[in-house]
Amino acid sequence: MNKKALFYGLIYSITFIAIKLTVLLGGYSLNKFGYYFSNISCVLLIIPFYFIALKHIRDRDYKGVISGRDSIKLLLTIFGVSAIITGVYNFIEFECFGKKLAIDYYKSEQFLIYLKSQSKIKVEDYVKIIAEQINNASSFKSTTGKLFSAILISTSSAFIVASIMKRNAK
């Protein structure tokens, strides 16, 4: 296992956590911009890390030549390290802040407007739906949902970056 791949996975995770904490502690978690910005940017942020890490490792450790298989191994190592660290962070974040944020959201005017926009939902069911949503909020579901999108985007982008950055011996 390449130590530089572990290092890049750790650096990505630190950047991920810094963005998430900035949005969370800045109070932007419940508005659309903060929510979408933090989630989308953190998932897509791994792609530049893939390019930088693979170029650095290819040029320094592999003397400018790297196979597709070795590229994939390095990039999936970066993803594996980052998935573990960010998964643990997401779990802890939900336990410390997320449960309260979820309750605040489900009791907010924003969620009520959403419910009113759903024509199939009756007004008398709003209280039941809100209570059900609050009871179903869990750190496991939250972490699983975030990791699923990360798995889809990170693994597919790892294969794309590996195919772009591989270099065979001449």
PDB file of C-alpha atoms in Angstrom:
ATOM      1  CA  MET A   1       0.000   0.000   0.000  1.00  0.00           C
ATOM      2  CA  ASN A   2       1.381   3.347  -1.018  1.00  0.00           C
ATOM      3  CA  LYS A   3       1.869   5.759   1.891  1.00  0.00           C
ATOM      4  CA  LYS A   4       1.393   8.754  -0.390  1.00  0.00           C
ATOM      5  CA  ALA A   5      -2.061   7.463  -1.354  1.00  0.00           C
ATOM      6  CA  LEU A   6      -2.890   7.229   2.350  1.00  0.00           C
ATOM      7  CA  PHE A   7      -1.591  10.769   2.795  1.00  0.00           C
ATOM      8  CA  TYR A   8      -3.754  12.139  -0.032  1.00  0.00           C
ATOM      9  CA  GLY A   9      -6.792  10.324   1.385  1.00  0.00           C
ATOM     10  CA  LEU A  10      -6.110  11.948   4.747  1.00  0.00           C
ATOM     11  CA  ILE A  11      -5.640  15.418   3.224  1.00  0.00           C
ATOM     12  CA  TYR A  12      -8.893  15.063   1.257  1.00  0.00           C
ATOM     13  CA  SER A  13     -10.700  13.993   4.438  1.00  0.00           C
ATOM     14  CA  ILE A  14      -9.366  16.984   6.362  1.00  0.00           C
ATOM     15  CA  THR A  15     -10.516  19.315   3.571  1.00  0.00           C
ATOM     16  CA  PHE A  16     -13.922  17.584   3.504  1.00  0.00           C
ATOM     17  CA  ILE A  17     -14.334  17.980   7.260  1.00  0.00           C
ATOM     18  CA  ALA A  18     -13.223  21.637   7.148  1.00  0.00           C
ATOM     19  CA  ILE A  19     -15.871  22.462   4.514  1.00  0.00           C
ATOM     20  CA  LYS A  20     -18.577  20.574   6.410  1.00  0.00           C
ATOM     21  CA  LEU A  21     -17.692  22.273   9.709  1.00  0.00           C
ATOM     22  CA  THR A  22     -17.614  25.699   8.069  1.00  0.00           C
ATOM     23  CA  VAL A  23     -21.136  25.203   6.726  1.00  0.00           C
ATOM     24  CA  LEU A  24     -22.384  23.617   9.950  1.00  0.00           C
ATOM     25  CA  LEU A  25     -20.884  26.077  12.415  1.00  0.00           C
ATOM     26  CA  GLY A  26     -21.646  29.021  10.126  1.00  0.00           C
ATOM     27  CA  GLY A  27     -25.332  28.165  10.406  1.00  0.00           C
ATOM     28  CA  TYR A  28     -25.820  27.433   6.707  1.00  0.00           C
ATOM     29  CA  SER A  29     -26.912  23.797   7.039  1.00  0.00           C
ATOM     30  CA  LEU A  30     -30.633  24.446   6.769  1.00  0.00           C
ATOM     31  CA  ASN A  31     -30.595  26.744   3.752  1.00  0.00           C
ATOM     32  CA  LYS A  32     -30.445  25.339   0.236  1.00  0.00           C
ATOM     33  CA  PHE A  33     -27.129  26.910  -0.670  1.00  0.00           C
ATOM     34  CA  GLY A  34     -25.288  25.591   2.382  1.00  0.00           C
ATOM     35  CA  TYR A  35     -26.806  22.135   2.139  1.00  0.00           C
ATOM     36  CA  TYR A  36     -26.183  21.648  -1.569  1.00  0.00           C
ATOM     37  CA  PHE A  37     -22.821  23.424  -1.581  1.00  0.00           C
ATOM     38  CA  SER A  38     -21.369  21.304   1.189  1.00  0.00           C
ATOM     39  CA  ASN A  39     -22.698  18.005  -0.135  1.00  0.00           C
ATOM     40  CA  ILE A  40     -21.953  18.483  -3.825  1.00  0.00           C
ATOM     41  CA  SER A  41     -18.583  20.165  -3.397  1.00  0.00           C
ATOM     42  CA  CYS A  42     -17.374  17.592  -0.889  1.00  0.00           C
ATOM     43  CA  VAL A  43     -18.294  14.676  -3.136  1.00  0.00           C
ATOM     44  CA  LEU A  44     -16.789  16.234  -6.273  1.00  0.00           C
ATOM     45  CA  LEU A  45     -13.725  17.544  -4.435  1.00  0.00           C
ATOM     46  CA  ILE A  46     -12.084  14.134  -4.553  1.00  0.00           C
ATOM     47  CA  ILE A  47     -11.562  14.343  -8.331  1.00  0.00           C
ATOM     48  CA  PRO A  48      -8.808  17.010  -8.223  1.00  0.00           C
ATOM     49  CA  PHE A  49      -7.177  15.058  -5.391  1.00  0.00           C
ATOM     50  CA  TYR A  50      -7.134  12.012  -7.661  1.00  0.00           C
ATOM     51  CA  PHE A  51      -5.390  13.927 -10.460  1.00  0.00           C
ATOM     52  CA  ILE A  52      -2.842  15.572  -8.167  1.00  0.00           C
ATOM     53  CA  ALA A  53      -2.073  12.399  -6.245  1.00  0.00           C
ATOM     54  CA  LEU A  54      -1.750  10.198  -9.305  1.00  0.00           C
ATOM     55  CA  LYS A  55       0.476  12.692 -11.131  1.00  0.00           C
ATOM     56  CA  HIS A  56       2.673  13.114  -8.060  1.00  0.00           C
ATOM     57  CA  ILE A  57       2.983   9.375  -7.387  1.00  0.00           C
ATOM     58  CA  ARG A  58       3.408   8.486 -11.073  1.00  0.00           C
ATOM     59  CA  ASP A  59       6.173  11.035 -11.631  1.00  0.00           C
ATOM     60  CA  ARG A  60       8.085  10.455  -8.392  1.00  0.00           C
ATOM     61  CA  ASP A  61       7.626   6.789  -7.503  1.00  0.00           C
ATOM     62  CA  TYR A  62       6.980   5.169 -10.877  1.00  0.00           C
ATOM     63  CA  LYS A  63       9.423   7.276 -12.950  1.00  0.00           C
ATOM     64  CA  GLY A  64       6.628   8.621 -15.155  1.00  0.00           C
ATOM     65  CA  VAL A  65       5.210   5.223 -16.159  1.00  0.00           C
ATOM     66  CA  ILE A  66       2.207   3.649 -14.434  1.00  0.00           C
ATOM     67  CA  SER A  67      -0.234   0.972 -15.516  1.00  0.00           C
ATOM     68  CA  GLY A  68      -3.992   1.281 -15.305  1.00  0.00           C
ATOM     69  CA  ARG A  69      -4.109  -1.414 -12.621  1.00  0.00           C
ATOM     70  CA  ASP A  70      -1.621   0.405 -10.385  1.00  0.00           C
ATOM     71  CA  SER A  71      -3.472   3.675 -10.973  1.00  0.00           C
ATOM     72  CA  ILE A  72      -6.762   2.125  -9.891  1.00  0.00           C
ATOM     73  CA  LYS A  73      -5.160   0.603  -6.797  1.00  0.00           C
ATOM     74  CA  LEU A  74      -3.755   3.973  -5.750  1.00  0.00           C
ATOM     75  CA  LEU A  75      -6.973   5.873  -6.384  1.00  0.00           C
ATOM     76  CA  LEU A  76      -9.152   3.314  -4.634  1.00  0.00           C
ATOM     77  CA  THR A  77      -6.751   3.450  -1.673  1.00  0.00           C
ATOM     78  CA  ILE A  78      -7.328   7.203  -1.516  1.00  0.00           C
ATOM     79  CA  PHE A  79     -11.061   6.615  -1.703  1.00  0.00           C
ATOM     80  CA  GLY A  80     -10.996   3.863   0.927  1.00  0.00           C
ATOM     81  CA  VAL A  81      -9.126   5.993   3.440  1.00  0.00           C
ATOM     82  CA  SER A  82     -11.355   8.984   2.793  1.00  0.00           C
ATOM     83  CA  ALA A  83     -14.553   6.899   2.967  1.00  0.00           C
ATOM     84  CA  ILE A  84     -13.631   5.549   6.395  1.00  0.00           C
ATOM     85  CA  ILE A  85     -12.631   8.926   7.832  1.00  0.00           C
ATOM     86  CA  THR A  86     -15.518  10.895   6.330  1.00  0.00           C
ATOM     87  CA  GLY A  87     -17.987   8.147   7.249  1.00  0.00           C
ATOM     88  CA  VAL A  88     -16.907   8.331  10.886  1.00  0.00           C
ATOM     89  CA  TYR A  89     -17.105  12.131  10.728  1.00  0.00           C
ATOM     90  CA  ASN A  90     -20.631  12.031   9.227  1.00  0.00           C
ATOM     91  CA  PHE A  91     -21.769   9.666  11.977  1.00  0.00           C
ATOM     92  CA  ILE A  92     -20.312  11.855  14.729  1.00  0.00           C
ATOM     93  CA  GLU A  93     -21.674  15.025  13.110  1.00  0.00           C
ATOM     94  CA  PHE A  94     -25.179  13.598  13.030  1.00  0.00           C
ATOM     95  CA  GLU A  95     -24.979  12.423  16.624  1.00  0.00           C
ATOM     96  CA  CYS A  96     -23.729  15.821  17.840  1.00  0.00           C
ATOM     97  CA  PHE A  97     -25.562  18.267  15.566  1.00  0.00           C
ATOM     98  CA  GLY A  98     -27.596  16.481  12.913  1.00  0.00           C
ATOM     99  CA  LYS A  99     -30.403  15.113  15.049  1.00  0.00           C
ATOM    100  CA  LYS A 100     -31.199  18.594  16.370  1.00  0.00           C
ATOM    101  CA  LEU A 101     -30.910  20.073  12.866  1.00  0.00           C
ATOM    102  CA  ALA A 102     -33.267  17.409  11.512  1.00  0.00           C
ATOM    103  CA  ILE A 103     -35.817  18.154  14.224  1.00  0.00           C
ATOM    104  CA  ASP A 104     -35.499  21.890  13.575  1.00  0.00           C
ATOM    105  CA  TYR A 105     -35.964  21.318   9.841  1.00  0.00           C
ATOM    106  CA  TYR A 106     -39.022  19.093  10.209  1.00  0.00           C
ATOM    107  CA  LYS A 107     -40.606  21.665  12.523  1.00  0.00           C
ATOM    108  CA  SER A 108     -39.720  24.581  10.235  1.00  0.00           C
ATOM    109  CA  GLU A 109     -41.830  26.579   7.845  1.00  0.00           C
ATOM    110  CA  GLN A 110     -39.608  25.296   5.021  1.00  0.00           C
ATOM    111  CA  PHE A 111     -40.748  21.694   5.561  1.00  0.00           C
ATOM    112  CA  LEU A 112     -44.364  22.812   5.960  1.00  0.00           C
ATOM    113  CA  ILE A 113     -44.158  24.571   2.589  1.00  0.00           C
ATOM    114  CA  TYR A 114     -42.773  21.365   1.117  1.00  0.00           C
ATOM    115  CA  LEU A 115     -45.656  19.347   2.568  1.00  0.00           C
ATOM    116  CA  LYS A 116     -48.192  21.845   1.220  1.00  0.00           C
ATOM    117  CA  SER A 117     -46.675  21.533  -2.252  1.00  0.00           C
ATOM    118  CA  GLN A 118     -47.420  17.800  -2.253  1.00  0.00           C
ATOM    119  CA  SER A 119     -50.994  17.561  -3.502  1.00  0.00           C
ATOM    120  CA  LYS A 120     -51.441  13.923  -2.396  1.00  0.00           C
ATOM    121  CA  ILE A 121     -50.783  14.719   1.268  1.00  0.00           C
ATOM    122  CA  LYS A 122     -53.775  15.778   3.340  1.00  0.00           C
ATOM    123  CA  VAL A 123     -53.495  18.672   5.799  1.00  0.00           C
ATOM    124  CA  GLU A 124     -54.595  16.502   8.713  1.00  0.00           C
ATOM    125  CA  ASP A 125     -51.650  14.143   8.073  1.00  0.00           C
ATOM    126  CA  TYR A 126     -48.994  16.853   8.498  1.00  0.00           C
ATOM    127  CA  VAL A 127     -48.545  16.296  12.239  1.00  0.00           C
ATOM    128  CA  LYS A 128     -48.253  12.530  11.761  1.00  0.00           C
ATOM    129  CA  ILE A 129     -45.738  12.925   8.926  1.00  0.00           C
ATOM    130  CA  ILE A 130     -43.597  15.373  10.912  1.00  0.00           C
ATOM    131  CA  ALA A 131     -43.545  13.060  13.947  1.00  0.00           C
ATOM    132  CA  GLU A 132     -42.690  10.089  11.724  1.00  0.00           C
ATOM    133  CA  GLN A 133     -39.822  11.969  10.058  1.00  0.00           C
ATOM    134  CA  ILE A 134     -38.390  13.019  13.416  1.00  0.00           C
ATOM    135  CA  ASN A 135     -38.587   9.445  14.752  1.00  0.00           C
ATOM    136  CA  ASN A 136     -36.923   8.034  11.619  1.00  0.00           C
ATOM    137  CA  ALA A 137     -33.915  10.382  11.689  1.00  0.00           C
ATOM    138  CA  SER A 138     -30.850   8.292  12.471  1.00  0.00           C
ATOM    139  CA  SER A 139     -27.114   8.674  12.149  1.00  0.00           C
ATOM    140  CA  PHE A 140     -26.838   5.337  10.331  1.00  0.00           C
ATOM    141  CA  LYS A 141     -29.302   6.400   7.619  1.00  0.00           C
ATOM    142  CA  SER A 142     -27.634   9.770   7.260  1.00  0.00           C
ATOM    143  CA  THR A 143     -24.141   8.295   6.962  1.00  0.00           C
ATOM    144  CA  THR A 144     -25.273   5.569   4.565  1.00  0.00           C
ATOM    145  CA  GLY A 145     -26.946   8.085   2.271  1.00  0.00           C
ATOM    146  CA  LYS A 146     -23.851  10.267   2.136  1.00  0.00           C
ATOM    147  CA  LEU A 147     -21.485   7.347   1.586  1.00  0.00           C
ATOM    148  CA  PHE A 148     -23.636   5.921  -1.213  1.00  0.00           C
ATOM    149  CA  SER A 149     -23.256   9.048  -3.343  1.00  0.00           C
ATOM    150  CA  ALA A 150     -19.550   9.164  -2.531  1.00  0.00           C
ATOM    151  CA  ILE A 151     -19.124   5.542  -3.623  1.00  0.00           C
ATOM    152  CA  LEU A 152     -20.874   6.123  -6.940  1.00  0.00           C
ATOM    153  CA  ILE A 153     -19.013   9.277  -7.869  1.00  0.00           C
ATOM    154  CA  SER A 154     -15.613   8.442  -6.364  1.00  0.00           C
ATOM    155  CA  THR A 155     -15.253   4.967  -7.836  1.00  0.00           C
ATOM    156  CA  SER A 156     -16.432   5.972 -11.292  1.00  0.00           C
ATOM    157  CA  SER A 157     -14.188   9.050 -11.290  1.00  0.00           C
ATOM    158  CA  ALA A 158     -11.277   6.873 -10.085  1.00  0.00           C
ATOM    159  CA  PHE A 159     -11.627   4.698 -13.187  1.00  0.00           C
ATOM    160  CA  ILE A 160     -11.892   7.748 -15.447  1.00  0.00           C
ATOM    161  CA  VAL A 161      -8.871   9.485 -13.888  1.00  0.00           C
ATOM    162  CA  ALA A 162      -6.844   6.254 -13.992  1.00  0.00           C
ATOM    163  CA  SER A 163      -7.559   5.787 -17.687  1.00  0.00           C
ATOM    164  CA  ILE A 164      -6.627   9.415 -18.413  1.00  0.00           C
ATOM    165  CA  MET A 165      -3.453   9.476 -16.303  1.00  0.00           C
ATOM    166  CA  LYS A 166      -1.956   6.036 -17.021  1.00  0.00           C
ATOM    167  CA  ARG A 167       1.242   5.948 -19.033  1.00  0.00           C
ATOM    168  CA  ASN A 168       2.793   2.904 -20.602  1.00  0.00           C
ATOM    169  CA  ALA A 169       6.496   2.442 -21.243  1.00  0.00           C
ATOM    170  CA  LYS A 170       7.554   3.444 -24.755  1.00  0.00           C
TER     171      LYS A 170
END
